[in-house]
Amino acid sequence: SSNGAHLPLTRGGGGEASSDEEEEEEDNGGEAGTADPLPAPSPSPEKEPVPLVDYVLNVMKFVDAILSNNSTDDHCREFVSQTGLVPLMGILGLPNLPIDFPAQPACQAVGAVCKSILNLAHEPQVLKQGLLH
């Protein structure tokens, strides 16, 4: 219990110190918001690039793991009944995808999710939604 009393006072190690430092930086940034150009909106705001393809890949790996790591078709049928195919196919039509998206692992991961649904649930809605998008 004596170590617990000294923990809040130490500033040198662990995750606590870094979170304290982050909070202090946020507090200082809030006080000096007019002097700091980063938090203040600029007249011509630059768009921050978003790693869209990485997001797609990670989400598709996650969804495929949920759907395919089950010997039954329960998850696939629920995915289809909750209209999961519409946003799934919508990923392939996103406007800001790179030109080489069809050759990237993220696109192949979308196909893997569709394949899992077809293999496990034999769901004709996969092909229907694919043709609509």
mmCIF file with all atom_site columns, C-alpha atoms in Angstrom:
data_model
loop_
_atom_site.group_PDB
_atom_site.id
_atom_site.type_symbol
_atom_site.label_atom_id
_atom_site.label_alt_id
_atom_site.label_comp_id
_atom_site.label_asym_id
_atom_site.label_entity_id
_atom_site.label_seq_id
_atom_site.pdbx_PDB_ins_code
_atom_site.Cartn_x
_atom_site.Cartn_y
_atom_site.Cartn_z
_atom_site.occupancy
_atom_site.B_iso_or_equiv
_atom_site.pdbx_formal_charge
_atom_site.auth_seq_id
_atom_site.auth_comp_id
_atom_site.auth_asym_id
_atom_site.auth_atom_id
_atom_site.pdbx_PDB_model_num
ATOM 1   C CA . SER A 1 1   ? 0.000   0.000   0.000   1.00 0.00 ? 1   SER A CA 1
ATOM 2   C CA . SER A 1 2   ? 2.966   2.323   0.427   1.00 0.00 ? 2   SER A CA 1
ATOM 3   C CA . ASN A 1 3   ? 3.799   1.826   -3.265  1.00 0.00 ? 3   ASN A CA 1
ATOM 4   C CA . GLY A 1 4   ? 0.256   2.811   -4.155  1.00 0.00 ? 4   GLY A CA 1
ATOM 5   C CA . ALA A 1 5   ? 0.703   6.088   -2.294  1.00 0.00 ? 5   ALA A CA 1
ATOM 6   C CA . HIS A 1 6   ? 3.831   6.871   -4.298  1.00 0.00 ? 6   HIS A CA 1
ATOM 7   C CA . LEU A 1 7   ? 2.470   5.867   -7.717  1.00 0.00 ? 7   LEU A CA 1
ATOM 8   C CA . PRO A 1 8   ? 0.618   9.094   -8.508  1.00 0.00 ? 8   PRO A CA 1
ATOM 9   C CA . LEU A 1 9   ? 3.669   11.129  -7.530  1.00 0.00 ? 9   LEU A CA 1
ATOM 10  C CA . THR A 1 10  ? 6.140   9.349   -9.831  1.00 0.00 ? 10  THR A CA 1
ATOM 11  C CA . ARG A 1 11  ? 6.366   10.762  -13.357 1.00 0.00 ? 11  ARG A CA 1
ATOM 12  C CA . GLY A 1 12  ? 9.010   8.567   -14.953 1.00 0.00 ? 12  GLY A CA 1
ATOM 13  C CA . GLY A 1 13  ? 7.438   5.391   -16.252 1.00 0.00 ? 13  GLY A CA 1
ATOM 14  C CA . GLY A 1 14  ? 4.536   3.388   -17.520 1.00 0.00 ? 14  GLY A CA 1
ATOM 15  C CA . GLY A 1 15  ? 1.365   4.301   -19.315 1.00 0.00 ? 15  GLY A CA 1
ATOM 16  C CA . GLU A 1 16  ? 0.142   6.599   -16.555 1.00 0.00 ? 16  GLU A CA 1
ATOM 17  C CA . ALA A 1 17  ? 2.846   9.175   -17.185 1.00 0.00 ? 17  ALA A CA 1
ATOM 18  C CA . SER A 1 18  ? 2.216   9.230   -20.917 1.00 0.00 ? 18  SER A CA 1
ATOM 19  C CA . SER A 1 19  ? -1.523  9.680   -20.460 1.00 0.00 ? 19  SER A CA 1
ATOM 20  C CA . ASP A 1 20  ? -0.858  12.460  -17.929 1.00 0.00 ? 20  ASP A CA 1
ATOM 21  C CA . GLU A 1 21  ? 1.496   14.114  -20.382 1.00 0.00 ? 21  GLU A CA 1
ATOM 22  C CA . GLU A 1 22  ? -1.091  13.815  -23.157 1.00 0.00 ? 22  GLU A CA 1
ATOM 23  C CA . GLU A 1 23  ? -3.716  15.409  -20.924 1.00 0.00 ? 23  GLU A CA 1
ATOM 24  C CA . GLU A 1 24  ? -1.334  18.244  -20.104 1.00 0.00 ? 24  GLU A CA 1
ATOM 25  C CA . GLU A 1 25  ? -0.610  18.776  -23.794 1.00 0.00 ? 25  GLU A CA 1
ATOM 26  C CA . GLU A 1 26  ? -4.320  18.856  -24.547 1.00 0.00 ? 26  GLU A CA 1
ATOM 27  C CA . ASP A 1 27  ? -4.885  21.335  -21.723 1.00 0.00 ? 27  ASP A CA 1
ATOM 28  C CA . ASN A 1 28  ? -2.058  23.575  -22.931 1.00 0.00 ? 28  ASN A CA 1
ATOM 29  C CA . GLY A 1 29  ? -3.299  23.328  -26.512 1.00 0.00 ? 29  GLY A CA 1
ATOM 30  C CA . GLY A 1 30  ? -6.754  24.378  -25.389 1.00 0.00 ? 30  GLY A CA 1
ATOM 31  C CA . GLU A 1 31  ? -5.437  27.410  -23.530 1.00 0.00 ? 31  GLU A CA 1
ATOM 32  C CA . ALA A 1 32  ? -3.163  28.501  -26.360 1.00 0.00 ? 32  ALA A CA 1
ATOM 33  C CA . GLY A 1 33  ? -5.620  27.533  -29.110 1.00 0.00 ? 33  GLY A CA 1
ATOM 34  C CA . THR A 1 34  ? -5.454  30.940  -30.764 1.00 0.00 ? 34  THR A CA 1
ATOM 35  C CA . ALA A 1 35  ? -1.648  30.940  -30.911 1.00 0.00 ? 35  ALA A CA 1
ATOM 36  C CA . ASP A 1 36  ? -1.344  27.335  -32.139 1.00 0.00 ? 36  ASP A CA 1
ATOM 37  C CA . PRO A 1 37  ? -2.231  27.025  -35.864 1.00 0.00 ? 37  PRO A CA 1
ATOM 38  C CA . LEU A 1 38  ? -3.026  23.285  -35.726 1.00 0.00 ? 38  LEU A CA 1
ATOM 39  C CA . PRO A 1 39  ? -6.278  23.303  -33.731 1.00 0.00 ? 39  PRO A CA 1
ATOM 40  C CA . ALA A 1 40  ? -7.546  26.527  -35.305 1.00 0.00 ? 40  ALA A CA 1
ATOM 41  C CA . PRO A 1 41  ? -9.431  26.059  -38.592 1.00 0.00 ? 41  PRO A CA 1
ATOM 42  C CA . SER A 1 42  ? -7.547  27.565  -41.484 1.00 0.00 ? 42  SER A CA 1
ATOM 43  C CA . PRO A 1 43  ? -9.264  29.428  -44.352 1.00 0.00 ? 43  PRO A CA 1
ATOM 44  C CA . SER A 1 44  ? -8.311  26.675  -46.818 1.00 0.00 ? 44  SER A CA 1
ATOM 45  C CA . PRO A 1 45  ? -8.508  23.468  -44.755 1.00 0.00 ? 45  PRO A CA 1
ATOM 46  C CA . GLU A 1 46  ? -6.344  20.625  -46.013 1.00 0.00 ? 46  GLU A CA 1
ATOM 47  C CA . LYS A 1 47  ? -7.990  17.245  -45.946 1.00 0.00 ? 47  LYS A CA 1
ATOM 48  C CA . GLU A 1 48  ? -6.171  14.699  -43.841 1.00 0.00 ? 48  GLU A CA 1
ATOM 49  C CA . PRO A 1 49  ? -5.587  11.463  -45.752 1.00 0.00 ? 49  PRO A CA 1
ATOM 50  C CA . VAL A 1 50  ? -7.455  8.468   -44.374 1.00 0.00 ? 50  VAL A CA 1
ATOM 51  C CA . PRO A 1 51  ? -6.052  4.953   -44.796 1.00 0.00 ? 51  PRO A CA 1
ATOM 52  C CA . LEU A 1 52  ? -9.297  3.734   -46.347 1.00 0.00 ? 52  LEU A CA 1
ATOM 53  C CA . VAL A 1 53  ? -7.860  0.580   -47.893 1.00 0.00 ? 53  VAL A CA 1
ATOM 54  C CA . ASP A 1 54  ? -6.320  -0.436  -44.563 1.00 0.00 ? 54  ASP A CA 1
ATOM 55  C CA . TYR A 1 55  ? -9.661  0.083   -42.830 1.00 0.00 ? 55  TYR A CA 1
ATOM 56  C CA . VAL A 1 56  ? -11.423 -2.025  -45.445 1.00 0.00 ? 56  VAL A CA 1
ATOM 57  C CA . LEU A 1 57  ? -8.870  -4.813  -45.101 1.00 0.00 ? 57  LEU A CA 1
ATOM 58  C CA . ASN A 1 58  ? -9.073  -4.913  -41.302 1.00 0.00 ? 58  ASN A CA 1
ATOM 59  C CA . VAL A 1 59  ? -12.870 -4.821  -41.194 1.00 0.00 ? 59  VAL A CA 1
ATOM 60  C CA . MET A 1 60  ? -13.141 -7.532  -43.845 1.00 0.00 ? 60  MET A CA 1
ATOM 61  C CA . LYS A 1 61  ? -10.710 -9.781  -41.965 1.00 0.00 ? 61  LYS A CA 1
ATOM 62  C CA . PHE A 1 62  ? -12.787 -9.259  -38.827 1.00 0.00 ? 62  PHE A CA 1
ATOM 63  C CA . VAL A 1 63  ? -16.109 -9.981  -40.549 1.00 0.00 ? 63  VAL A CA 1
ATOM 64  C CA . ASP A 1 64  ? -14.710 -13.010 -42.372 1.00 0.00 ? 64  ASP A CA 1
ATOM 65  C CA . ALA A 1 65  ? -13.368 -14.426 -39.111 1.00 0.00 ? 65  ALA A CA 1
ATOM 66  C CA . ILE A 1 66  ? -16.797 -14.070 -37.501 1.00 0.00 ? 66  ILE A CA 1
ATOM 67  C CA . LEU A 1 67  ? -18.604 -15.636 -40.449 1.00 0.00 ? 67  LEU A CA 1
ATOM 68  C CA . SER A 1 68  ? -16.212 -18.466 -41.281 1.00 0.00 ? 68  SER A CA 1
ATOM 69  C CA . ASN A 1 69  ? -15.011 -19.615 -37.844 1.00 0.00 ? 69  ASN A CA 1
ATOM 70  C CA . ASN A 1 70  ? -18.253 -21.447 -37.311 1.00 0.00 ? 70  ASN A CA 1
ATOM 71  C CA . SER A 1 71  ? -19.190 -24.785 -38.801 1.00 0.00 ? 71  SER A CA 1
ATOM 72  C CA . THR A 1 72  ? -22.830 -23.768 -39.175 1.00 0.00 ? 72  THR A CA 1
ATOM 73  C CA . ASP A 1 73  ? -24.349 -21.092 -41.374 1.00 0.00 ? 73  ASP A CA 1
ATOM 74  C CA . ASP A 1 74  ? -26.013 -19.199 -38.494 1.00 0.00 ? 74  ASP A CA 1
ATOM 75  C CA . HIS A 1 75  ? -23.738 -16.148 -38.638 1.00 0.00 ? 75  HIS A CA 1
ATOM 76  C CA . CYS A 1 76  ? -23.931 -15.919 -42.413 1.00 0.00 ? 76  CYS A CA 1
ATOM 77  C CA . ARG A 1 77  ? -27.718 -16.128 -42.457 1.00 0.00 ? 77  ARG A CA 1
ATOM 78  C CA . GLU A 1 78  ? -27.967 -13.473 -39.753 1.00 0.00 ? 78  GLU A CA 1
ATOM 79  C CA . PHE A 1 79  ? -25.539 -11.249 -41.683 1.00 0.00 ? 79  PHE A CA 1
ATOM 80  C CA . VAL A 1 80  ? -27.745 -11.512 -44.764 1.00 0.00 ? 80  VAL A CA 1
ATOM 81  C CA . SER A 1 81  ? -31.005 -11.043 -42.830 1.00 0.00 ? 81  SER A CA 1
ATOM 82  C CA . GLN A 1 82  ? -29.614 -7.868  -41.208 1.00 0.00 ? 82  GLN A CA 1
ATOM 83  C CA . THR A 1 83  ? -28.927 -6.485  -44.732 1.00 0.00 ? 83  THR A CA 1
ATOM 84  C CA . GLY A 1 84  ? -25.170 -6.749  -44.309 1.00 0.00 ? 84  GLY A CA 1
ATOM 85  C CA . LEU A 1 85  ? -24.720 -7.476  -48.006 1.00 0.00 ? 85  LEU A CA 1
ATOM 86  C CA . VAL A 1 86  ? -25.736 -3.957  -49.043 1.00 0.00 ? 86  VAL A CA 1
ATOM 87  C CA . PRO A 1 87  ? -22.866 -2.168  -47.252 1.00 0.00 ? 87  PRO A CA 1
ATOM 88  C CA . LEU A 1 88  ? -20.534 -5.062  -48.067 1.00 0.00 ? 88  LEU A CA 1
ATOM 89  C CA . MET A 1 89  ? -21.072 -4.619  -51.788 1.00 0.00 ? 89  MET A CA 1
ATOM 90  C CA . GLY A 1 90  ? -21.122 -0.855  -51.339 1.00 0.00 ? 90  GLY A CA 1
ATOM 91  C CA . ILE A 1 91  ? -17.467 -1.032  -50.290 1.00 0.00 ? 91  ILE A CA 1
ATOM 92  C CA . LEU A 1 92  ? -16.545 -2.022  -53.818 1.00 0.00 ? 92  LEU A CA 1
ATOM 93  C CA . GLY A 1 93  ? -18.175 1.145   -55.177 1.00 0.00 ? 93  GLY A CA 1
ATOM 94  C CA . LEU A 1 94  ? -16.645 3.683   -52.800 1.00 0.00 ? 94  LEU A CA 1
ATOM 95  C CA . PRO A 1 95  ? -15.621 6.819   -54.710 1.00 0.00 ? 95  PRO A CA 1
ATOM 96  C CA . ASN A 1 96  ? -12.166 7.319   -53.177 1.00 0.00 ? 96  ASN A CA 1
ATOM 97  C CA . LEU A 1 97  ? -10.691 3.877   -53.746 1.00 0.00 ? 97  LEU A CA 1
ATOM 98  C CA . PRO A 1 98  ? -7.319  3.796   -55.481 1.00 0.00 ? 98  PRO A CA 1
ATOM 99  C CA . ILE A 1 99  ? -7.180  2.748   -59.126 1.00 0.00 ? 99  ILE A CA 1
ATOM 100 C CA . ASP A 1 100 ? -5.347  -0.466  -58.238 1.00 0.00 ? 100 ASP A CA 1
ATOM 101 C CA . PHE A 1 101 ? -7.881  -1.473  -55.546 1.00 0.00 ? 101 PHE A CA 1
ATOM 102 C CA . PRO A 1 102 ? -8.972  -4.664  -57.383 1.00 0.00 ? 102 PRO A CA 1
ATOM 103 C CA . ALA A 1 103 ? -5.415  -6.011  -57.108 1.00 0.00 ? 103 ALA A CA 1
ATOM 104 C CA . GLN A 1 104 ? -5.023  -5.179  -53.414 1.00 0.00 ? 104 GLN A CA 1
ATOM 105 C CA . PRO A 1 105 ? -5.570  -7.571  -50.503 1.00 0.00 ? 105 PRO A CA 1
ATOM 106 C CA . ALA A 1 106 ? -8.442  -5.417  -49.207 1.00 0.00 ? 106 ALA A CA 1
ATOM 107 C CA . CYS A 1 107 ? -10.494 -6.110  -52.321 1.00 0.00 ? 107 CYS A CA 1
ATOM 108 C CA . GLN A 1 108 ? -9.645  -9.787  -52.125 1.00 0.00 ? 108 GLN A CA 1
ATOM 109 C CA . ALA A 1 109 ? -10.802 -9.735  -48.495 1.00 0.00 ? 109 ALA A CA 1
ATOM 110 C CA . VAL A 1 110 ? -14.203 -8.398  -49.603 1.00 0.00 ? 110 VAL A CA 1
ATOM 111 C CA . GLY A 1 111 ? -14.367 -11.307 -52.032 1.00 0.00 ? 111 GLY A CA 1
ATOM 112 C CA . ALA A 1 112 ? -13.389 -13.709 -49.247 1.00 0.00 ? 112 ALA A CA 1
ATOM 113 C CA . VAL A 1 113 ? -16.340 -12.538 -47.141 1.00 0.00 ? 113 VAL A CA 1
ATOM 114 C CA . CYS A 1 114 ? -18.684 -13.063 -50.093 1.00 0.00 ? 114 CYS A CA 1
ATOM 115 C CA . LYS A 1 115 ? -17.156 -16.501 -50.670 1.00 0.00 ? 115 LYS A CA 1
ATOM 116 C CA . SER A 1 116 ? -17.649 -17.438 -47.017 1.00 0.00 ? 116 SER A CA 1
ATOM 117 C CA . ILE A 1 117 ? -21.322 -16.481 -47.212 1.00 0.00 ? 117 ILE A CA 1
ATOM 118 C CA . LEU A 1 118 ? -21.786 -18.417 -50.447 1.00 0.00 ? 118 LEU A CA 1
ATOM 119 C CA . ASN A 1 119 ? -19.944 -21.502 -49.192 1.00 0.00 ? 119 ASN A CA 1
ATOM 120 C CA . LEU A 1 120 ? -21.597 -21.692 -45.791 1.00 0.00 ? 120 LEU A CA 1
ATOM 121 C CA . ALA A 1 121 ? -25.118 -20.399 -46.398 1.00 0.00 ? 121 ALA A CA 1
ATOM 122 C CA . HIS A 1 122 ? -25.512 -20.926 -50.173 1.00 0.00 ? 122 HIS A CA 1
ATOM 123 C CA . GLU A 1 123 ? -27.199 -17.526 -50.132 1.00 0.00 ? 123 GLU A CA 1
ATOM 124 C CA . PRO A 1 124 ? -28.373 -16.314 -53.575 1.00 0.00 ? 124 PRO A CA 1
ATOM 125 C CA . GLN A 1 125 ? -28.625 -12.737 -52.264 1.00 0.00 ? 125 GLN A CA 1
ATOM 126 C CA . VAL A 1 126 ? -24.822 -12.460 -52.544 1.00 0.00 ? 126 VAL A CA 1
ATOM 127 C CA . LEU A 1 127 ? -24.963 -12.693 -56.325 1.00 0.00 ? 127 LEU A CA 1
ATOM 128 C CA . LYS A 1 128 ? -28.058 -10.497 -56.527 1.00 0.00 ? 128 LYS A CA 1
ATOM 129 C CA . GLN A 1 129 ? -26.490 -7.715  -54.464 1.00 0.00 ? 129 GLN A CA 1
ATOM 130 C CA . GLY A 1 130 ? -23.240 -8.080  -56.377 1.00 0.00 ? 130 GLY A CA 1
ATOM 131 C CA . LEU A 1 131 ? -25.039 -7.507  -59.666 1.00 0.00 ? 131 LEU A CA 1
ATOM 132 C CA . LEU A 1 132 ? -27.003 -4.541  -58.286 1.00 0.00 ? 132 LEU A CA 1
ATOM 133 C CA . HIS A 1 133 ? -23.849 -2.745  -57.184 1.00 0.00 ? 133 HIS A CA 1
#
